[in-house]
Amino acid sequence: MDEDDDDDTEDVPTLSRQVEGLKYEVAFKREKASVTLPELVGWVQENMSGDPLLNRNRARDNPWMEKGKCVIL
């Protein structure tokens, strides 16, 4: 028995998973960037004032911001 034959049979499940993944990707509905980007920019602009990373006034409300100064320096 040829060693390459064993490799081919072991690859069948892997190849089947790849084919299923490709079928999923083909069926996935995509929209053009020219349609979605204006919506994204509008959403960012609407929510910019409430974002503590972009608005210094809201930075104190950010739960992820460290409260004290850096102790290493």
CSV table of C-alpha atoms in Angstrom, one decimal:
chain,number,residue,atom,x,y,z
A,1,MET,CA,0.0,0.0,0.0
A,2,ASP,CA,1.3,3.4,-0.9
A,3,GLU,CA,1.9,5.9,1.8
A,4,ASP,CA,0.3,8.7,-0.2
A,5,ASP,CA,-3.0,6.8,-0.1
A,6,ASP,CA,-3.2,7.0,3.7
A,7,ASP,CA,-2.6,10.7,3.5
A,8,ASP,CA,-5.5,11.1,1.1
A,9,THR,CA,-8.0,9.3,3.3
A,10,GLU,CA,-7.0,11.3,6.3
A,11,ASP,CA,-7.5,14.5,4.4
A,12,VAL,CA,-11.1,13.7,3.5
A,13,PRO,CA,-12.7,15.0,6.8
A,14,THR,CA,-10.5,18.1,6.6
A,15,LEU,CA,-11.4,18.8,3.0
A,16,SER,CA,-15.1,18.2,3.8
A,17,ARG,CA,-14.9,20.8,6.6
A,18,GLN,CA,-13.2,23.3,4.2
A,19,VAL,CA,-15.9,22.7,1.6
A,20,GLU,CA,-18.6,23.3,4.1
A,21,GLY,CA,-16.9,26.5,5.3
A,22,LEU,CA,-16.6,27.7,1.7
A,23,LYS,CA,-20.3,27.0,1.1
A,24,TYR,CA,-21.1,29.0,4.2
A,25,GLU,CA,-19.0,31.9,2.9
A,26,VAL,CA,-20.6,31.8,-0.5
A,27,ALA,CA,-24.1,32.0,1.0
A,28,PHE,CA,-23.2,34.9,3.4
A,29,LYS,CA,-24.9,38.1,2.3
A,30,ARG,CA,-22.5,40.9,1.6
A,31,GLU,CA,-23.1,44.6,1.0
A,32,LYS,CA,-20.9,47.0,-0.8
A,33,ALA,CA,-18.6,49.2,1.3
A,34,SER,CA,-20.1,52.3,-0.4
A,35,VAL,CA,-23.4,51.4,1.2
A,36,THR,CA,-22.2,50.4,4.7
A,37,LEU,CA,-19.5,53.0,5.3
A,38,PRO,CA,-21.8,56.0,5.3
A,39,GLU,CA,-24.0,54.3,7.8
A,40,LEU,CA,-20.9,53.4,10.0
A,41,VAL,CA,-19.6,57.0,9.8
A,42,GLY,CA,-23.1,58.3,10.8
A,43,TRP,CA,-23.3,56.0,13.8
A,44,VAL,CA,-19.8,57.0,15.0
A,45,GLN,CA,-20.6,60.6,14.7
A,46,GLU,CA,-23.9,60.1,16.6
A,47,ASN,CA,-22.2,58.3,19.5
A,48,MET,CA,-19.0,60.3,19.6
A,49,SER,CA,-20.2,62.6,22.4
A,50,GLY,CA,-20.9,59.7,24.7
A,51,ASP,CA,-17.7,57.8,24.1
A,52,PRO,CA,-15.3,58.3,27.0
A,53,LEU,CA,-12.3,57.5,24.8
A,54,LEU,CA,-13.1,60.3,22.4
A,55,ASN,CA,-14.6,62.8,24.8
A,56,ARG,CA,-12.4,64.0,27.7
A,57,ASN,CA,-15.4,65.2,29.7
A,58,ARG,CA,-16.8,61.6,29.8
A,59,ALA,CA,-13.4,60.1,30.6
A,60,ARG,CA,-14.0,60.0,34.3
A,61,ASP,CA,-17.1,57.8,33.7
A,62,ASN,CA,-14.9,55.2,31.9
A,63,PRO,CA,-14.8,52.1,34.2
A,64,TRP,CA,-11.6,50.9,32.4
A,65,MET,CA,-9.5,53.9,33.0
A,66,GLU,CA,-7.0,53.6,35.8
A,67,LYS,CA,-7.8,56.0,38.7
A,68,GLY,CA,-4.3,56.7,39.9
A,69,LYS,CA,-1.0,57.8,38.5
A,70,CYS,CA,1.6,55.3,37.3
A,71,VAL,CA,3.6,54.1,40.3
A,72,ILE,CA,6.5,52.7,38.3
A,73,LEU,CA,7.8,56.1,37.4
